[in-house]
PDB file of C-alpha atoms and ligand atoms in Angstrom:
ATOM      1  CA  MET T   1     -14.842 -39.145  43.316  1.00 49.00           C
ATOM      2  CA  ILE T   2     -16.983 -36.578  42.021  1.00 52.00           C
ATOM      3  CA  GLY T   3     -19.406 -34.489  44.093  1.00 64.00           C
ATOM      4  CA  PHE T   4     -19.258 -33.868  47.913  1.00 75.00           C
ATOM      5  CA  ASP T   5     -16.383 -36.119  49.795  1.00 87.00           C
ATOM      6  CA  PRO T   6     -15.557 -36.006  54.106  1.00 92.00           C
ATOM      7  CA  LEU T   7     -12.118 -36.960  53.661  1.00 91.00           C
ATOM      8  CA  TYR T   8     -11.162 -33.726  52.208  1.00 89.00           C
ATOM      9  CA  PHE T   9     -12.813 -31.409  54.989  1.00 90.00           C
ATOM     10  CA  VAL T  10     -11.899 -34.243  57.782  1.00 92.00           C
ATOM     11  CA  MET T  11      -7.864 -33.249  56.033  1.00 91.00           C
ATOM     12  CA  LEU T  12      -8.479 -29.760  55.306  1.00 91.00           C
ATOM     13  CA  ALA T  13     -10.522 -28.734  57.828  1.00 93.00           C
ATOM     14  CA  PRO T  14      -7.971 -28.428  60.139  1.00 93.00           C
ATOM     15  CA  ALA T  15      -5.380 -26.969  57.951  1.00 92.00           C
ATOM     16  CA  MET T  16      -7.628 -23.943  56.792  1.00 92.00           C
ATOM     17  CA  MET T  17      -8.753 -23.287  60.041  1.00 94.00           C
ATOM     18  CA  LEU T  18      -4.641 -23.328  61.573  1.00 94.00           C
ATOM     19  CA  ALA T  19      -4.614 -20.672  58.264  1.00 93.00           C
ATOM     20  CA  GLY T  20      -7.193 -18.307  59.744  1.00 95.00           C
ATOM     21  CA  TRP T  21      -5.905 -17.717  63.208  1.00 96.00           C
ATOM     22  CA  ALA T  22      -2.795 -17.225  61.547  1.00 95.00           C
ATOM     23  CA  GLN T  23      -4.380 -14.454  59.790  1.00 94.00           C
ATOM     24  CA  TRP T  24      -5.958 -13.411  62.505  1.00 95.00           C
ATOM     25  CA  LYS T  25      -3.127 -13.607  65.293  1.00 95.00           C
ATOM     26  CA  VAL T  26      -0.572 -11.154  62.129  1.00 94.00           C
ATOM     27  CA  SER T  27      -2.836  -8.868  61.669  1.00 93.00           C
ATOM     28  CA  SER T  28      -3.248  -8.402  65.467  1.00 95.00           C
ATOM     29  CA  ALA T  29       0.333  -8.591  66.552  1.00 95.00           C
ATOM     30  CA  PHE T  30       1.192  -5.670  63.522  1.00 95.00           C
ATOM     31  CA  ARG T  31      -1.861  -3.600  65.162  1.00 95.00           C
ATOM     32  CA  HIS T  32      -0.188  -3.831  68.662  1.00 96.00           C
ATOM     33  CA  GLY T  33       3.061  -3.208  67.030  1.00 96.00           C
ATOM     34  CA  SER T  34       1.299  -0.700  65.181  1.00 96.00           C
ATOM     35  CA  GLU T  35       0.584   1.799  68.489  1.00 96.00           C
ATOM     36  CA  ILE T  36       4.057   1.618  69.575  1.00 96.00           C
ATOM     37  CA  ARG T  37       6.566   4.414  68.410  1.00 96.00           C
ATOM     38  CA  ALA T  38      10.202   3.211  68.129  1.00 95.00           C
ATOM     39  CA  SER T  39      12.279   5.489  70.744  1.00 94.00           C
ATOM     40  CA  SER T  40      14.976   5.797  67.102  1.00 95.00           C
ATOM     41  CA  GLY T  41      11.872   7.814  66.048  1.00 95.00           C
ATOM     42  CA  LEU T  42      12.947   6.690  62.543  1.00 96.00           C
ATOM     43  CA  THR T  43      10.749   5.703  60.040  1.00 97.00           C
ATOM     44  CA  GLY T  44      10.043   2.131  58.349  1.00 97.00           C
ATOM     45  CA  ALA T  45      11.590   3.594  55.211  1.00 98.00           C
ATOM     46  CA  GLN T  46      14.060   5.105  56.371  1.00 97.00           C
ATOM     47  CA  ALA T  47      14.981   1.880  58.555  1.00 97.00           C
ATOM     48  CA  ALA T  48      14.696  -0.187  55.349  1.00 98.00           C
ATOM     49  CA  GLN T  49      17.160   2.133  53.895  1.00 97.00           C
ATOM     50  CA  ARG T  50      20.139   2.442  56.579  1.00 96.00           C
ATOM     51  CA  ILE T  51      20.274  -1.195  56.884  1.00 97.00           C
ATOM     52  CA  MET T  52      20.504  -2.162  52.888  1.00 97.00           C
ATOM     53  CA  GLU T  53      23.820   0.723  53.056  1.00 96.00           C
ATOM     54  CA  ALA T  54      25.338  -1.180  56.413  1.00 94.00           C
ATOM     55  CA  GLU T  55      25.205  -3.740  53.880  1.00 94.00           C
ATOM     56  CA  GLY T  56      26.344  -1.449  50.881  1.00 95.00           C
ATOM     57  CA  ILE T  57      23.421  -1.644  48.765  1.00 96.00           C
ATOM     58  CA  TYR T  58      22.996   1.289  47.021  1.00 97.00           C
ATOM     59  CA  ASN T  59      21.211   0.216  44.842  1.00 95.00           C
ATOM     60  CA  VAL T  60      17.931  -0.546  45.645  1.00 97.00           C
ATOM     61  CA  ALA T  61      14.542   2.192  45.582  1.00 97.00           C
ATOM     62  CA  ILE T  62      12.266   1.948  48.235  1.00 98.00           C
ATOM     63  CA  GLU T  63       8.933   3.127  47.222  1.00 97.00           C
ATOM     64  CA  PRO T  64       5.150   3.091  49.029  1.00 97.00           C
ATOM     65  CA  VAL T  65       2.632   1.069  47.513  1.00 96.00           C
ATOM     66  CA  ASP T  66      -1.119   1.008  48.352  1.00 95.00           C
ATOM     67  CA  GLY T  67      -3.040  -2.381  49.734  1.00 91.00           C
ATOM     68  CA  MET T  68      -2.601  -3.818  53.594  1.00 86.00           C
ATOM     69  CA  LEU T  69       0.512  -5.555  54.212  1.00 85.00           C
ATOM     70  CA  SER T  70       1.537  -5.678  50.799  1.00 93.00           C
ATOM     71  CA  ASP T  71       5.384  -5.143  51.275  1.00 96.00           C
ATOM     72  CA  HIS T  72       7.701  -7.136  49.572  1.00 96.00           C
ATOM     73  CA  TYR T  73      10.491  -6.390  47.269  1.00 95.00           C
ATOM     74  CA  ASP T  74      10.656  -6.832  44.088  1.00 94.00           C
ATOM     75  CA  PRO T  75      14.011  -8.712  43.045  1.00 91.00           C
ATOM     76  CA  THR T  76      13.501  -8.366  39.038  1.00 91.00           C
ATOM     77  CA  HIS T  77      13.237  -4.142  39.170  1.00 95.00           C
ATOM     78  CA  LYS T  78      15.056  -3.936  42.823  1.00 96.00           C
ATOM     79  CA  VAL T  79      12.663  -2.180  44.409  1.00 97.00           C
ATOM     80  CA  LEU T  80      11.066  -2.488  47.955  1.00 97.00           C
ATOM     81  CA  ARG T  81       7.795  -1.947  47.574  1.00 98.00           C
ATOM     82  CA  LEU T  82       6.617  -0.554  51.179  1.00 98.00           C
ATOM     83  CA  SER T  83       2.287  -0.776  52.158  1.00 96.00           C
ATOM     84  CA  SER T  84       1.328   2.807  53.864  1.00 93.00           C
ATOM     85  CA  GLN T  85       1.355   1.467  57.214  1.00 93.00           C
ATOM     86  CA  VAL T  86       5.359   0.477  57.182  1.00 96.00           C
ATOM     87  CA  TYR T  87       7.124   3.359  54.551  1.00 97.00           C
ATOM     88  CA  GLY T  88       6.111   6.633  56.814  1.00 96.00           C
ATOM     89  CA  SER T  89       5.593   5.102  60.022  1.00 97.00           C
ATOM     90  CA  ASN T  90       7.952   5.014  63.224  1.00 96.00           C
ATOM     91  CA  SER T  91       6.159   2.063  64.926  1.00 97.00           C
ATOM     92  CA  ILE T  92       7.886  -0.940  65.976  1.00 96.00           C
ATOM     93  CA  ALA T  93       5.000  -3.278  64.061  1.00 97.00           C
ATOM     94  CA  ALA T  94       6.619  -0.619  60.266  1.00 97.00           C
ATOM     95  CA  LEU T  95      10.250  -0.700  61.084  1.00 97.00           C
ATOM     96  CA  GLY T  96       9.718  -4.518  62.066  1.00 97.00           C
ATOM     97  CA  VAL T  97       8.067  -5.317  58.712  1.00 97.00           C
ATOM     98  CA  ALA T  98      10.405  -2.664  56.620  1.00 98.00           C
ATOM     99  CA  ALA T  99      13.709  -4.342  57.833  1.00 98.00           C
ATOM    100  CA  HIS T 100      12.215  -8.037  57.345  1.00 98.00           C
ATOM    101  CA  GLU T 101      12.063  -6.729  53.847  1.00 98.00           C
ATOM    102  CA  ALA T 102      15.325  -5.268  53.840  1.00 98.00           C
ATOM    103  CA  GLY T 103      16.533  -8.616  54.535  1.00 97.00           C
ATOM    104  CA  HIS T 104      15.480  -9.897  51.269  1.00 97.00           C
ATOM    105  CA  ALA T 105      17.096  -7.004  49.984  1.00 97.00           C
ATOM    106  CA  ILE T 106      20.011  -8.137  51.324  1.00 97.00           C
ATOM    107  CA  GLN T 107      19.713 -11.726  50.482  1.00 97.00           C
ATOM    108  CA  ASP T 108      18.945 -10.950  46.609  1.00 96.00           C
ATOM    109  CA  ALA T 109      22.484  -9.327  46.594  1.00 96.00           C
ATOM    110  CA  ASN T 110      24.549 -11.854  48.735  1.00 96.00           C
ATOM    111  CA  ARG T 111      22.928 -14.416  46.550  1.00 96.00           C
ATOM    112  CA  TYR T 112      21.017 -16.461  48.714  1.00 97.00           C
ATOM    113  CA  THR T 113      21.032 -19.628  47.954  1.00 96.00           C
ATOM    114  CA  MET T 114      17.734 -20.761  48.702  1.00 96.00           C
ATOM    115  CA  LEU T 115      16.599 -17.688  47.591  1.00 94.00           C
ATOM    116  CA  VAL T 116      17.876 -18.316  44.400  1.00 94.00           C
ATOM    117  CA  LEU T 117      16.396 -21.518  44.460  1.00 95.00           C
ATOM    118  CA  ARG T 118      13.237 -19.746  45.114  1.00 93.00           C
ATOM    119  CA  ASN T 119      13.361 -17.672  42.390  1.00 90.00           C
ATOM    120  CA  ALA T 120      14.591 -20.605  40.112  1.00 92.00           C
ATOM    121  CA  ILE T 121      11.190 -22.027  40.971  1.00 93.00           C
ATOM    122  CA  VAL T 122       8.774 -18.837  40.794  1.00 91.00           C
ATOM    123  CA  PRO T 123       8.272 -19.956  37.115  1.00 91.00           C
ATOM    124  CA  ILE T 124       7.632 -23.578  36.416  1.00 92.00           C
ATOM    125  CA  ALA T 125       5.285 -23.367  40.320  1.00 93.00           C
ATOM    126  CA  SER T 126       2.839 -20.334  39.594  1.00 91.00           C
ATOM    127  CA  ILE T 127       2.367 -22.016  36.267  1.00 92.00           C
ATOM    128  CA  GLY T 128       2.044 -25.709  37.407  1.00 92.00           C
ATOM    129  CA  SER T 129      -0.105 -24.237  40.296  1.00 88.00           C
ATOM    130  CA  ASN T 130      -1.809 -21.899  38.088  1.00 89.00           C
ATOM    131  CA  ALA T 131      -3.006 -25.405  35.486  1.00 94.00           C
ATOM    132  CA  SER T 132      -3.107 -28.104  38.325  1.00 94.00           C
ATOM    133  CA  MET T 133      -6.858 -27.695  39.163  1.00 91.00           C
ATOM    134  CA  LEU T 134      -7.711 -27.705  35.285  1.00 94.00           C
ATOM    135  CA  LEU T 135      -6.003 -30.662  34.693  1.00 95.00           C
ATOM    136  CA  ILE T 136      -7.488 -31.709  37.977  1.00 91.00           C
ATOM    137  CA  MET T 137     -10.996 -31.342  36.766  1.00 91.00           C
ATOM    138  CA  ALA T 138     -10.629 -31.912  33.364  1.00 94.00           C
ATOM    139  CA  GLY T 139      -9.075 -35.936  34.456  1.00 92.00           C
ATOM    140  CA  PHE T 140     -11.916 -36.002  36.267  1.00 88.00           C
ATOM    141  CA  LEU T 141     -15.344 -35.085  33.516  1.00 92.00           C
ATOM    142  CA  LEU T 142     -12.960 -36.988  30.765  1.00 93.00           C
ATOM    143  CA  GLN T 143     -12.565 -39.412  33.011  1.00 89.00           C
ATOM    144  CA  LEU T 144      -8.876 -39.116  32.236  1.00 91.00           C
ATOM    145  CA  GLY T 145      -6.800 -40.758  35.071  1.00 88.00           C
ATOM    146  CA  ASN T 146      -3.496 -39.387  33.671  1.00 92.00           C
ATOM    147  CA  LEU T 147      -4.825 -36.266  33.441  1.00 93.00           C
ATOM    148  CA  ILE T 148      -5.456 -35.800  37.343  1.00 92.00           C
ATOM    149  CA  LEU T 149      -1.801 -37.423  37.825  1.00 93.00           C
ATOM    150  CA  LEU T 150      -0.159 -34.209  35.319  1.00 94.00           C
ATOM    151  CA  GLY T 151      -2.441 -32.200  37.925  1.00 95.00           C
ATOM    152  CA  VAL T 152      -1.340 -32.689  40.969  1.00 95.00           C
ATOM    153  CA  VAL T 153       2.486 -33.508  39.915  1.00 94.00           C
ATOM    154  CA  ALA T 154       1.752 -29.862  38.642  1.00 95.00           C
ATOM    155  CA  PHE T 155       0.064 -28.956  41.625  1.00 95.00           C
ATOM    156  CA  SER T 156       2.988 -30.460  44.124  1.00 96.00           C
ATOM    157  CA  LEU T 157       5.680 -27.466  42.301  1.00 95.00           C
ATOM    158  CA  GLY T 158       3.338 -25.144  43.965  1.00 94.00           C
ATOM    159  CA  VAL T 159       3.935 -27.175  47.082  1.00 96.00           C
ATOM    160  CA  ILE T 160       7.599 -27.652  46.396  1.00 96.00           C
ATOM    161  CA  PHE T 161       8.020 -23.842  45.887  1.00 95.00           C
ATOM    162  CA  GLN T 162       6.152 -22.882  49.452  1.00 95.00           C
ATOM    163  CA  VAL T 163       8.871 -25.688  50.725  1.00 97.00           C
ATOM    164  CA  VAL T 164      12.098 -23.881  49.509  1.00 96.00           C
ATOM    165  CA  ASN T 165       9.858 -19.706  50.618  1.00 96.00           C
ATOM    166  CA  LEU T 166       9.280 -20.567  54.099  1.00 97.00           C
ATOM    167  CA  PRO T 167      13.327 -21.138  54.888  1.00 97.00           C
ATOM    168  CA  VAL T 168      13.462 -17.928  52.603  1.00 97.00           C
ATOM    169  CA  GLU T 169      10.774 -16.151  55.391  1.00 97.00           C
ATOM    170  CA  PHE T 170      12.955 -17.098  58.455  1.00 98.00           C
ATOM    171  CA  ASP T 171      16.306 -16.070  57.264  1.00 98.00           C
ATOM    172  CA  ALA T 172      14.900 -11.846  56.433  1.00 98.00           C
ATOM    173  CA  SER T 173      13.792 -11.768  59.482  1.00 97.00           C
ATOM    174  CA  ARG T 174      16.456 -12.787  61.436  1.00 97.00           C
ATOM    175  CA  ARG T 175      18.486 -10.739  59.385  1.00 97.00           C
ATOM    176  CA  ALA T 176      15.999  -7.712  59.782  1.00 97.00           C
ATOM    177  CA  ARG T 177      16.079  -8.118  63.934  1.00 97.00           C
ATOM    178  CA  ASN T 178      19.610  -8.362  64.478  1.00 96.00           C
ATOM    179  CA  ALA T 179      20.154  -5.228  61.539  1.00 96.00           C
ATOM    180  CA  LEU T 180      17.453  -3.234  63.742  1.00 97.00           C
ATOM    181  CA  LEU T 181      19.687  -4.659  67.157  1.00 96.00           C
ATOM    182  CA  MET T 182      23.037  -3.958  65.446  1.00 94.00           C
ATOM    183  CA  THR T 183      22.200  -0.315  64.130  1.00 93.00           C
ATOM    184  CA  GLY T 184      20.359   0.594  67.091  1.00 93.00           C
ATOM    185  CA  MET T 185      17.600   1.214  65.771  1.00 95.00           C
ATOM    186  CA  ILE T 186      15.647  -0.695  68.213  1.00 95.00           C
ATOM    187  CA  ARG T 187      16.803  -1.723  71.945  1.00 95.00           C
ATOM    188  CA  PRO T 188      16.405  -5.136  73.216  1.00 94.00           C
ATOM    189  CA  GLU T 189      13.495  -4.015  74.515  1.00 93.00           C
ATOM    190  CA  GLU T 190      11.615  -3.114  71.827  1.00 95.00           C
ATOM    191  CA  ASP T 191      13.181  -6.305  70.186  1.00 96.00           C
ATOM    192  CA  ARG T 192      10.802  -8.286  71.869  1.00 95.00           C
ATOM    193  CA  GLU T 193       7.595  -6.545  70.124  1.00 95.00           C
ATOM    194  CA  VAL T 194       9.308  -6.809  66.223  1.00 96.00           C
ATOM    195  CA  GLY T 195       9.766 -10.328  67.117  1.00 97.00           C
ATOM    196  CA  LYS T 196       6.206 -11.137  67.681  1.00 96.00           C
ATOM    197  CA  VAL T 197       5.137  -9.170  64.643  1.00 96.00           C
ATOM    198  CA  LEU T 198       7.293 -11.039  62.730  1.00 97.00           C
ATOM    199  CA  ASN T 199       6.874 -14.640  64.016  1.00 96.00           C
ATOM    200  CA  ALA T 200       2.810 -14.121  63.808  1.00 96.00           C
ATOM    201  CA  ALA T 201       3.711 -13.267  59.879  1.00 95.00           C
ATOM    202  CA  ALA T 202       5.794 -16.029  59.695  1.00 96.00           C
ATOM    203  CA  MET T 203       3.094 -18.306  60.633  1.00 96.00           C
ATOM    204  CA  THR T 204       1.149 -17.496  58.122  1.00 95.00           C
ATOM    205  CA  TYR T 205       4.068 -18.524  55.567  1.00 96.00           C
ATOM    206  CA  VAL T 206       3.737 -21.811  57.544  1.00 96.00           C
ATOM    207  CA  ALA T 207      -0.199 -22.553  57.713  1.00 96.00           C
ATOM    208  CA  GLY T 208       0.392 -22.177  53.876  1.00 94.00           C
ATOM    209  CA  THR T 209       2.822 -24.577  53.478  1.00 96.00           C
ATOM    210  CA  ILE T 210       0.627 -26.917  55.313  1.00 96.00           C
ATOM    211  CA  SER T 211      -2.365 -26.209  54.202  1.00 94.00           C
ATOM    212  CA  ALA T 212      -1.114 -26.739  50.377  1.00 94.00           C
ATOM    213  CA  ILE T 213       0.940 -30.286  51.799  1.00 96.00           C
ATOM    214  CA  VAL T 214      -2.261 -31.413  53.764  1.00 95.00           C
ATOM    215  CA  THR T 215      -4.184 -30.938  49.865  1.00 93.00           C
ATOM    216  CA  LEU T 216      -1.119 -32.889  47.907  1.00 95.00           C
ATOM    217  CA  LEU T 217      -1.716 -35.938  50.543  1.00 95.00           C
ATOM    218  CA  TYR T 218      -5.297 -35.747  49.545  1.00 94.00           C
ATOM    219  CA  TYR T 219      -5.028 -35.796  46.511  1.00 91.00           C
ATOM    220  CA  LEU T 220      -2.233 -38.898  46.742  1.00 93.00           C
ATOM    221  CA  ILE T 221      -4.748 -40.954  48.621  1.00 92.00           C
ATOM    222  CA  ARG T 222      -7.705 -40.558  46.560  1.00 88.00           C
ATOM    223  CA  LEU T 223      -5.415 -41.357  43.568  1.00 86.00           C
ATOM    224  CA  GLY T 224      -4.637 -44.218  45.248  1.00 84.00           C
ATOM    225  CA  LEU T 225      -1.185 -43.580  45.310  1.00 82.00           C
ATOM    226  CA  ILE T 226      -1.048 -43.519  49.328  1.00 83.00           C
ATOM    227  CA  GLY T 227      -3.192 -45.306  52.178  1.00 78.00           C
ATOM    228  CA  GLY T 228      -3.465 -47.852  50.094  1.00 63.00           C
ATOM    229  CA  SER T 229      -7.332 -48.000  51.216  1.00 53.00           C
ATOM    230  CA  SER T 230      -9.927 -48.223  47.750  1.00 49.00           C
ATOM    231  CA  SER T 231     -10.297 -44.911  46.406  1.00 46.00           C
ATOM    232  CA  ASP T 232     -13.725 -47.043  44.629  1.00 49.00           C
ATOM    233  CA  GLU T 233     -16.845 -44.826  45.541  1.00 45.00           C
TER     234      GLU T 233
HETATM  235 ZN1   ZN G 301       9.513 -11.920  53.265  1.00 86.33          ZN
END
């Protein structure tokens, strides 16, 4: 079982290609959307501010953050961090990304069920995915089947997190596009371009989740828990 395993590559290669394609897609969509100036002339930071105010949210700070596509909402500190390509830019892509992050702040303020669930899973899922590799490797080296199994259970916690995170991401993008249209910050003809950027971003989450599920399936087949065929080699 240890060493080169063709099954691993057969199963994971397509998932990794999909993930790579999604990464390329999101950066090219973002680059394209960054070249189109939104007719409203507002920056990403201003758009996020307006969207949150329209929802009665006044306790969330907006700060610039380093890194490309590093934009995120921090529910613990109630801070919306926008990358430099988004914070001060008035491009279609900047407004889309900023509105998406504001969407997460709205989810948080409204105690959106899937976000509450996701946040509840975060601590255990991050411990699980950090410990899983170590447990699986140690299980192989010490020839302890139960330790491997424990590692796979730990890995599956991270997979559950990724699955629960998907509706959260789709919902944030849906809220973003609605808010941009309703407030008039984005015109209907501009919404198409916003959609391209946000859909590409969502694809990276889908691809990551598929990779994680395929990896879990691989473990389960190799442990003989599914598939039926013997894993003795
Ligand atoms: Zn998001």
